[in-house]
Short mmCIF file of C-alpha atoms in Angstrom, two decimals:
data_model
loop_
_atom_site.label_atom_id
_atom_site.label_comp_id
_atom_site.label_asym_id
_atom_site.label_seq_id
_atom_site.Cartn_x
_atom_site.Cartn_y
_atom_site.Cartn_z
CA MET A 13 -83.53 175.78 -92.63
CA PRO A 14 -86.93 175.60 -94.31
CA GLN A 15 -89.59 175.86 -91.63
CA TYR A 16 -93.06 176.50 -92.93
CA PHE A 17 -94.78 176.51 -89.56
CA THR A 18 -93.42 177.60 -86.20
CA ASN A 19 -94.31 175.97 -82.92
CA ASP A 20 -96.12 179.16 -81.91
CA ARG A 21 -98.19 178.98 -85.09
CA VAL A 22 -99.14 175.36 -84.46
CA LEU A 23 -100.07 176.14 -80.85
CA GLU A 24 -102.18 179.06 -82.08
CA CYS A 25 -104.01 176.73 -84.45
CA LEU A 26 -104.52 174.16 -81.68
CA GLU A 27 -105.76 176.71 -79.13
CA GLY A 28 -109.27 175.86 -78.02
CA ARG A 29 -109.19 172.50 -79.82
CA PRO A 30 -108.89 169.06 -78.26
CA ILE A 31 -105.59 168.03 -79.90
CA GLY A 32 -102.86 167.99 -77.25
CA GLY A 33 -105.37 168.36 -74.41
CA GLY A 34 -105.71 171.44 -72.25
CA VAL A 35 -108.18 174.21 -73.10
CA GLY A 36 -110.57 172.86 -75.71
CA HIS A 37 -110.54 169.32 -74.38
CA ARG A 38 -112.85 168.12 -71.66
CA ALA A 39 -111.63 164.93 -70.00
CA ASN A 40 -114.18 162.50 -68.58
CA ILE A 41 -112.58 162.77 -65.15
CA GLY A 42 -111.68 165.77 -62.99
CA LEU A 43 -110.87 167.01 -59.51
CA ALA A 44 -114.51 166.63 -58.50
CA ASP A 45 -114.10 162.86 -58.90
CA ALA A 46 -111.19 162.64 -56.45
CA ASP A 47 -111.52 160.58 -53.27
CA VAL A 48 -108.79 162.70 -51.72
CA THR A 49 -107.18 165.99 -52.76
CA VAL A 50 -103.55 166.70 -51.86
CA GLU A 51 -101.35 169.78 -51.98
CA SER A 52 -97.93 168.56 -50.80
CA THR A 53 -95.45 165.82 -51.63
CA GLY A 54 -95.98 164.15 -48.24
CA ALA A 55 -99.76 164.12 -48.61
CA PHE A 56 -99.38 162.83 -52.16
CA PHE A 57 -97.42 159.74 -51.04
CA ASP A 58 -99.78 159.21 -48.09
CA ALA A 59 -102.67 159.11 -50.57
CA LEU A 60 -100.83 156.58 -52.74
CA ASP A 61 -100.49 154.34 -49.69
CA SER A 62 -104.18 154.71 -48.82
CA SER A 63 -107.32 153.08 -50.19
CA ALA A 64 -108.11 156.12 -52.35
CA ASP A 65 -108.90 155.18 -55.94
CA VAL A 66 -108.70 158.72 -57.36
CA ILE A 67 -106.10 161.19 -56.06
CA GLY A 68 -106.66 164.82 -57.01
CA VAL A 69 -103.87 167.39 -57.26
CA PRO A 70 -105.06 170.99 -57.88
CA GLY A 71 -103.54 172.87 -60.79
CA HIS A 72 -101.51 175.30 -58.67
CA VAL A 73 -99.68 172.51 -56.81
CA GLN A 74 -96.14 171.32 -57.52
CA ILE A 75 -95.08 167.85 -56.38
CA ASP A 76 -91.32 167.30 -56.18
CA LEU A 77 -90.56 163.61 -56.82
CA SER A 78 -86.78 164.04 -56.82
CA GLY A 79 -85.04 161.18 -55.03
CA ARG A 80 -88.13 158.98 -55.27
CA ASP A 81 -90.12 156.82 -57.65
CA LEU A 82 -93.58 155.31 -57.35
CA THR A 83 -95.78 152.51 -58.63
CA LEU A 84 -99.37 153.27 -59.59
CA SER A 85 -101.70 150.26 -59.51
CA GLY A 86 -105.48 150.50 -59.54
CA GLN A 87 -105.29 154.23 -58.82
CA THR A 88 -105.77 157.44 -60.78
CA ILE A 89 -103.88 160.72 -60.43
CA VAL A 90 -105.94 163.61 -61.77
CA SER A 91 -105.58 167.37 -62.09
CA ASN A 92 -107.44 170.08 -63.99
CA ARG A 93 -105.30 170.91 -67.03
CA GLY A 94 -107.32 173.14 -69.35
CA ILE A 95 -110.11 173.92 -66.91
CA ASP A 96 -110.46 177.69 -66.49
CA GLY A 97 -107.06 178.03 -68.13
CA SER A 98 -105.25 175.86 -65.56
CA PRO A 99 -101.94 174.33 -66.73
CA GLY A 100 -102.52 171.33 -64.45
CA ALA A 101 -100.55 170.25 -61.40
CA LEU A 102 -96.79 169.86 -61.92
CA LEU A 103 -95.15 166.54 -61.04
CA TYR A 104 -91.40 166.75 -61.58
CA THR A 105 -87.96 165.35 -60.86
CA THR A 106 -84.42 166.65 -61.13
CA ASP A 107 -83.01 163.10 -61.12
CA HIS A 108 -81.06 161.59 -64.00
CA GLY A 109 -78.34 159.02 -64.59
CA GLU A 110 -77.83 155.36 -63.75
CA ASP A 111 -77.93 155.76 -59.97
CA SER A 112 -81.10 157.83 -59.88
CA PRO A 113 -84.70 156.70 -59.29
CA ALA A 114 -85.60 158.14 -62.71
CA TRP A 115 -83.33 155.60 -64.42
CA ASP A 116 -83.42 152.79 -61.86
CA GLY A 117 -82.38 149.53 -63.51
CA GLY A 118 -81.15 151.11 -66.74
CA SER A 119 -82.87 150.42 -70.07
CA ASN A 120 -85.11 147.78 -68.46
CA GLY A 121 -85.67 149.76 -65.28
CA ARG A 122 -88.78 151.32 -63.85
CA GLY A 123 -88.43 155.03 -64.33
CA LEU A 124 -90.12 157.71 -62.24
CA ILE A 125 -93.66 156.26 -62.39
CA THR A 126 -94.46 152.61 -63.02
CA MET A 127 -98.05 152.15 -64.21
CA GLU A 128 -99.72 148.81 -63.60
CA GLY A 129 -103.28 147.59 -64.23
CA GLY A 130 -106.18 149.93 -63.59
CA SER A 131 -104.01 153.04 -63.36
CA ARG A 132 -104.48 156.40 -65.03
CA ILE A 133 -102.79 159.80 -65.09
CA SER A 134 -104.94 162.65 -66.38
CA GLY A 135 -104.64 166.42 -66.56
CA VAL A 136 -101.15 166.89 -65.11
CA ARG A 137 -97.76 168.15 -66.26
CA LEU A 138 -94.93 165.64 -65.95
CA ARG A 139 -91.56 167.37 -66.20
CA GLY A 140 -88.19 165.70 -66.56
CA PRO A 141 -84.75 166.92 -65.51
CA TYR A 142 -83.79 168.53 -68.84
CA HIS A 143 -86.69 170.90 -69.40
CA ASP A 144 -84.44 173.97 -69.25
CA TYR A 145 -81.35 172.89 -71.17
CA TYR A 146 -80.22 175.81 -73.32
CA ASP A 147 -76.57 175.10 -74.09
CA ASP A 148 -76.79 174.05 -77.73
CA PRO A 149 -77.02 176.76 -80.40
CA ALA A 150 -78.88 174.55 -82.89
CA TYR A 151 -81.91 174.36 -80.63
CA PRO A 152 -82.46 175.22 -76.97
CA GLY A 153 -83.38 171.87 -75.47
CA TYR A 154 -81.36 169.62 -77.77
CA ILE A 155 -78.78 167.61 -75.81
CA PRO A 156 -75.81 166.75 -78.04
CA LEU A 157 -73.48 163.81 -77.55
CA ASP A 158 -70.72 164.88 -75.19
CA ALA A 159 -67.19 165.03 -76.48
CA GLY A 160 -64.89 162.28 -75.28
CA ASP A 161 -61.80 160.30 -76.17
CA ASN A 162 -63.74 157.27 -77.42
CA TYR A 163 -67.23 155.89 -77.92
CA GLN A 164 -67.39 154.24 -74.51
CA GLU A 165 -66.51 157.48 -72.77
CA ARG A 166 -69.08 159.46 -74.74
CA GLU A 167 -71.72 156.81 -74.11
CA ALA A 168 -71.05 156.90 -70.37
CA MET A 169 -71.42 160.69 -70.37
CA ARG A 170 -74.68 160.42 -72.28
CA GLN A 171 -76.13 157.78 -69.98
CA GLU A 172 -75.51 160.05 -67.03
CA ARG A 173 -78.26 162.24 -68.49
CA TYR A 174 -80.79 159.46 -69.01
CA ALA A 175 -84.20 159.66 -67.33
CA ARG A 176 -87.56 158.00 -67.94
CA GLY A 177 -90.94 159.45 -67.00
CA MET A 178 -93.37 156.53 -67.06
CA ARG A 179 -93.13 152.81 -67.69
CA ILE A 180 -96.46 151.18 -68.63
CA LEU A 181 -96.79 147.48 -67.77
CA ASP A 182 -100.45 146.63 -68.43
CA ASP A 183 -103.17 146.97 -71.07
CA ASP A 184 -105.55 148.63 -68.63
CA VAL A 185 -103.59 151.88 -68.37
CA GLU A 186 -104.53 155.35 -69.59
CA VAL A 187 -102.47 158.54 -69.95
CA ASP A 188 -104.43 161.56 -71.15
CA ASN A 189 -104.67 165.35 -71.13
CA CYS A 190 -101.06 165.65 -69.94
CA GLU A 191 -98.15 167.89 -70.89
CA ILE A 192 -94.99 165.75 -70.78
CA TYR A 193 -91.57 167.26 -71.40
CA GLY A 194 -87.90 167.39 -70.52
CA TRP A 195 -87.14 163.64 -70.70
CA PRO A 196 -83.79 162.98 -72.44
CA MET A 197 -84.39 159.23 -72.88
CA GLN A 198 -88.07 158.29 -72.73
CA ALA A 199 -91.08 160.20 -71.50
CA ILE A 200 -93.24 157.06 -71.76
CA SER A 201 -92.00 153.48 -72.18
CA VAL A 202 -94.50 150.75 -73.13
CA GLY A 203 -94.08 147.06 -72.27
CA THR A 204 -91.03 144.87 -71.65
CA SER A 205 -89.14 142.34 -73.73
CA SER A 206 -91.41 139.59 -72.35
CA THR A 207 -94.65 141.57 -71.86
CA ALA A 208 -96.67 143.09 -74.71
CA VAL A 209 -99.19 145.68 -73.50
CA SER A 210 -101.71 147.90 -75.29
CA PRO A 211 -102.50 151.03 -73.26
CA HIS A 212 -104.39 154.14 -74.38
CA ILE A 213 -102.43 157.40 -74.70
CA HIS A 214 -104.38 160.42 -75.91
CA HIS A 215 -104.70 164.19 -75.84
CA ILE A 216 -101.12 164.73 -74.70
CA TYR A 217 -98.62 167.46 -75.52
CA GLY A 218 -95.17 165.85 -75.63
CA HIS A 219 -92.22 168.11 -76.30
CA ASP A 220 -88.54 168.85 -75.66
CA CYS A 221 -87.41 165.24 -75.43
CA MET A 222 -84.47 165.56 -77.80
CA MET A 223 -81.12 163.93 -77.12
CA VAL A 224 -78.79 162.47 -79.72
CA GLY A 225 -79.10 158.68 -79.72
CA ALA A 226 -82.23 158.89 -77.53
CA GLY A 227 -85.05 161.38 -76.98
CA TYR A 228 -88.50 159.76 -77.34
CA VAL A 229 -91.90 160.80 -76.08
CA ILE A 230 -93.30 157.27 -76.54
CA ASP A 231 -90.98 154.27 -76.78
CA VAL A 232 -92.84 151.03 -77.55
CA LEU A 233 -90.68 148.15 -76.42
CA ASN A 234 -93.44 145.57 -76.79
CA GLY A 235 -97.18 145.80 -77.40
CA HIS A 236 -99.58 147.94 -79.41
CA PRO A 237 -100.72 151.19 -77.76
CA THR A 238 -103.36 153.42 -79.27
CA ILE A 239 -102.03 156.98 -79.52
CA GLU A 240 -104.38 159.74 -80.64
CA MET A 241 -105.31 163.43 -80.59
CA SER A 242 -101.83 164.49 -79.47
CA TYR A 243 -99.22 167.11 -80.36
CA PHE A 244 -95.49 166.30 -80.47
CA ASN A 245 -92.63 168.75 -81.01
CA ALA A 246 -88.87 168.99 -80.39
CA THR A 247 -88.00 165.30 -80.20
CA ARG A 248 -85.49 162.97 -81.79
CA HIS A 249 -88.28 160.50 -82.52
CA ALA A 250 -91.71 161.28 -81.11
CA ILE A 251 -92.75 157.62 -81.32
CA VAL A 252 -90.35 154.69 -81.68
CA GLY A 253 -90.70 150.90 -81.66
CA PHE A 254 -88.18 148.20 -80.69
CA GLY A 255 -88.92 145.79 -83.54
CA PHE A 256 -90.52 142.67 -82.02
CA SER A 257 -93.24 141.12 -84.18
CA THR A 258 -95.58 141.90 -81.25
CA CYS A 259 -94.51 145.55 -81.30
CA GLY A 260 -96.55 148.21 -83.11
CA TYR A 261 -98.98 151.04 -82.55
CA THR A 262 -102.07 152.76 -83.89
CA LEU A 263 -101.46 156.50 -84.31
CA GLU A 264 -104.33 158.76 -85.27
CA ASP A 265 -105.42 162.42 -85.47
CA SER A 266 -102.13 163.86 -84.21
CA VAL A 267 -99.80 166.70 -85.17
CA PHE A 268 -96.00 166.61 -85.37
CA GLY A 269 -94.52 170.07 -85.03
CA PRO A 270 -91.79 171.83 -86.96
CA THR A 271 -88.85 171.14 -84.66
CA THR A 272 -87.17 167.73 -84.84
CA TYR A 273 -83.73 166.16 -84.72
CA SER A 274 -84.76 163.21 -86.92
CA HIS A 275 -87.88 161.55 -88.32
CA ALA A 276 -90.85 161.68 -85.98
CA VAL A 277 -92.39 158.21 -86.38
CA ASP A 278 -90.09 155.20 -86.22
CA MET A 279 -89.79 151.42 -85.98
CA HIS A 280 -86.41 149.75 -85.45
CA THR A 281 -85.34 146.33 -86.70
CA LEU A 282 -84.47 143.57 -84.30
CA ALA A 283 -81.02 143.48 -85.91
CA GLU A 284 -80.36 147.01 -84.62
CA ASN A 285 -81.17 145.82 -81.12
CA GLY A 286 -78.90 142.81 -80.87
CA TYR A 287 -80.87 140.12 -82.74
CA GLY A 288 -78.33 139.14 -85.36
CA ASP A 289 -79.39 139.93 -88.93
CA ASP A 290 -83.16 139.81 -88.27
CA LEU A 291 -84.74 142.65 -90.28
CA THR A 292 -88.17 142.28 -88.67
CA ALA A 293 -89.35 145.78 -87.83
CA GLY A 294 -92.49 145.44 -85.76
CA GLY A 295 -95.77 143.74 -86.44
CA ARG A 296 -98.51 146.18 -87.44
CA VAL A 297 -98.21 149.97 -87.46
CA GLU A 298 -101.15 152.13 -88.51
CA VAL A 299 -100.76 155.90 -89.03
CA ARG A 300 -103.97 157.72 -89.94
CA ARG A 301 -105.07 161.35 -90.21
CA CYS A 302 -101.83 162.84 -88.93
CA THR A 303 -100.15 166.11 -89.94
CA PHE A 304 -96.36 166.40 -90.25
CA ALA A 305 -95.21 170.03 -90.27
CA PHE A 306 -91.49 169.71 -91.11
CA THR A 307 -89.12 168.68 -93.89
CA HIS A 308 -85.74 169.34 -92.23
CA SER A 309 -84.07 168.74 -88.88
CA ILE A 310 -82.63 171.36 -86.54
CA GLN A 311 -79.30 170.73 -88.28
CA ASP A 312 -80.88 171.53 -91.66
CA ASN A 313 -80.75 167.93 -92.90
CA PRO A 314 -83.57 166.62 -95.12
CA THR A 315 -85.72 164.58 -92.76
CA GLN A 316 -88.53 162.13 -93.36
CA ALA A 317 -91.71 162.20 -91.32
CA ILE A 318 -91.78 158.39 -91.02
CA ALA A 319 -89.00 155.81 -91.22
CA PHE A 320 -89.59 152.10 -90.73
CA ARG A 321 -86.28 150.28 -90.76
CA GLY A 322 -87.11 146.84 -92.12
CA TYR A 323 -89.94 144.44 -92.83
CA PRO A 324 -93.16 144.28 -90.81
CA ASP A 325 -94.32 140.91 -89.56
CA GLU A 326 -97.80 142.01 -90.64
CA GLU A 327 -98.27 145.41 -92.34
CA TYR A 328 -97.66 149.15 -92.25
CA VAL A 329 -100.61 151.40 -93.11
CA THR A 330 -100.31 155.14 -93.79
CA GLU A 331 -103.51 156.82 -94.90
CA ASN A 332 -105.24 160.21 -94.90
CA CYS A 333 -102.10 161.94 -93.59
CA ARG A 334 -100.81 165.37 -94.56
CA PHE A 335 -97.10 165.85 -95.28
CA VAL A 336 -95.34 169.16 -95.92
CA HIS A 337 -92.98 167.19 -98.19
CA GLU A 338 -93.56 167.46 -101.92
CA ILE A 339 -93.60 164.38 -104.16
CA ASP A 340 -93.52 163.89 -107.92
CA GLY A 341 -96.37 161.92 -109.44
CA GLU A 342 -98.63 159.49 -107.66
CA GLU A 343 -98.11 158.13 -104.18
CA PRO A 344 -96.02 156.49 -103.01
CA PRO A 345 -92.84 158.05 -104.35
CA GLU A 346 -89.75 155.92 -104.87
CA ASN A 347 -88.39 154.50 -101.63
CA VAL A 348 -85.07 156.22 -100.86
CA SER A 349 -84.27 153.33 -98.49
CA ASN A 350 -80.80 153.64 -96.92
CA ASP A 351 -79.88 156.75 -98.90
CA GLY A 352 -82.20 159.18 -97.12
CA GLY A 353 -83.02 162.49 -98.72
CA LEU A 354 -85.99 164.80 -98.95
CA ALA A 355 -88.90 162.37 -98.90
CA PRO A 356 -92.01 162.06 -96.71
CA TYR A 357 -91.14 158.52 -95.62
CA ARG A 358 -88.74 155.69 -96.28
CA GLN A 359 -88.38 151.96 -95.62
CA VAL A 360 -84.81 151.22 -94.62
CA ASN A 361 -82.85 148.00 -95.22
CA VAL A 362 -84.96 146.99 -98.22
CA PRO A 363 -83.98 147.44 -101.88
CA ARG A 364 -84.10 151.05 -103.03
CA GLY A 365 -87.26 151.86 -104.96
CA GLU A 366 -89.27 149.03 -103.41
CA TRP A 367 -91.94 149.00 -100.72
CA HIS A 368 -92.69 145.84 -98.74
CA ASP A 369 -96.02 145.29 -96.95
CA TRP A 370 -96.61 149.05 -96.66
CA THR A 371 -99.98 150.38 -97.80
CA PHE A 372 -100.49 154.07 -98.69
CA ARG A 373 -103.94 155.60 -99.23
CA ASN A 374 -105.22 159.13 -99.82
CA ASN A 375 -102.35 161.12 -98.32
CA GLN A 376 -101.78 164.82 -99.14
CA TYR A 377 -98.37 166.29 -99.92
CA GLY A 378 -96.80 169.74 -100.09
CA LEU A 379 -97.90 173.27 -99.33
CA GLY A 380 -100.29 175.56 -101.09
CA GLU A 381 -103.06 173.03 -101.59
CA PRO A 382 -106.36 173.54 -99.77
CA HIS A 383 -106.68 171.58 -96.58
CA GLU A 384 -108.74 168.53 -97.50
CA PRO A 385 -111.39 167.53 -94.95
CA GLY A 386 -110.60 164.15 -93.47
CA VAL A 387 -106.92 164.35 -94.45
CA GLY A 388 -104.42 165.13 -91.73
CA ALA A 389 -105.27 165.87 -88.11
CA PRO A 390 -108.50 167.76 -87.44
CA VAL A 391 -106.84 171.19 -87.46
CA ASN A 392 -105.96 173.51 -90.34
CA LEU A 393 -102.41 174.85 -89.97
CA ASP A 394 -102.98 177.13 -92.95
CA ASP A 395 -105.72 179.03 -91.11
CA PRO A 396 -105.69 179.22 -87.30
CA MET A 397 -109.34 180.27 -87.18
CA ALA A 398 -110.73 177.75 -89.67
CA GLY A 399 -113.62 175.95 -88.04
CA LYS A 400 -112.83 177.47 -84.65
CA PRO A 401 -115.73 179.04 -82.71
CA LEU A 402 -115.27 182.73 -82.03
CA ILE A 403 -115.29 182.01 -78.32
CA GLY A 404 -116.56 178.93 -76.58
CA GLU A 405 -117.46 178.52 -72.96
CA GLU A 406 -114.16 176.77 -72.21
CA ARG A 407 -112.10 179.49 -73.89
CA ARG A 408 -114.12 182.22 -72.17
CA HIS A 409 -113.31 180.74 -68.74
CA GLY A 410 -109.65 180.45 -69.71
CA LEU A 411 -109.47 184.07 -70.83
CA LEU A 412 -111.19 185.27 -67.69
CA ALA A 413 -108.77 183.30 -65.55
CA ALA A 414 -105.83 184.79 -67.43
CA LEU A 415 -107.22 188.30 -66.97
CA ARG A 416 -107.66 187.75 -63.24
CA THR A 417 -103.97 186.94 -62.88
CA LEU A 418 -103.20 190.43 -64.20
CA GLU A 419 -105.34 192.23 -61.69
#
């Protein structure tokens, strides 16, 4: 399949830069701000039950949450991802399926971590149960739909693999500087059918959340999160919305890597989710200064970067983005609608060739053109060293730490 950039190439370009967090990004909170520092699962849960506002987990620590879930309210969990080359503390579960804490309550359940008002997770790795799935030849990490005698049987098999990392239930929630991976359903779920919330999600690296019929890093059920300065790769949809008129998101300064099962940025219609023939597909969705580094899926199908599946209650805005896809003539190209095909974006369930309440401004298309300042995410995938300091203080510490591990 055509793949102009590899994941390794993108990571090389992002090294030492803030996008995706880690080395190159300095969070405004760290281990030095912790009221208590823990190094075991027991101590971790004791701290959650205490009056500590900020719980620190050093980067070398692994916290096994298997068999358990937790609610974070008014507290912060912090580690040191990116500091002196640290990967950040690892919080993980092996749980999956309808009877597990990671999928408690099904599609409206809590997940591994429920985040309520005043909570924050910063600088950690959050690993789901399918981080090491290597059975499919199309892509190690892709979870195909199991064979079965009928749809119900296949669906039951698939749901046995479901797991959710976080469920966010309040505006005053922040997730930042985290690596989040291995979640076959949702890494992060935002809001409920009756609660619209607008949290802040930034500087994350979300990857290997790729299951047929599921596989989302951020699933917006209701509300309008701000998502920025992040890197997404190996997903079915990196960001998806349910379709309520109160459902949308602002997405800025982020990169979508070369490996995908389907389009990266999505908004469903209500009709697809059991609301009759209602073709409302969200309220307002803004996508600005993002870079999309793919044209085809892992199955070599032409794949759009963005697909909104109906009519917005307010407006879609796509501006100053960079697409690997070529177009003929001025933007926007003809809407391929339900037909699909090799196009940077499409609006589904509207007449072919038409765009409805979708504004396009100053986007860049194709390869071979110079990277235009202010267009796409603030990184040049054509030149890994463009604008990158030869060696900054943060990178120097990271390199020294790496060298010490070899001694």
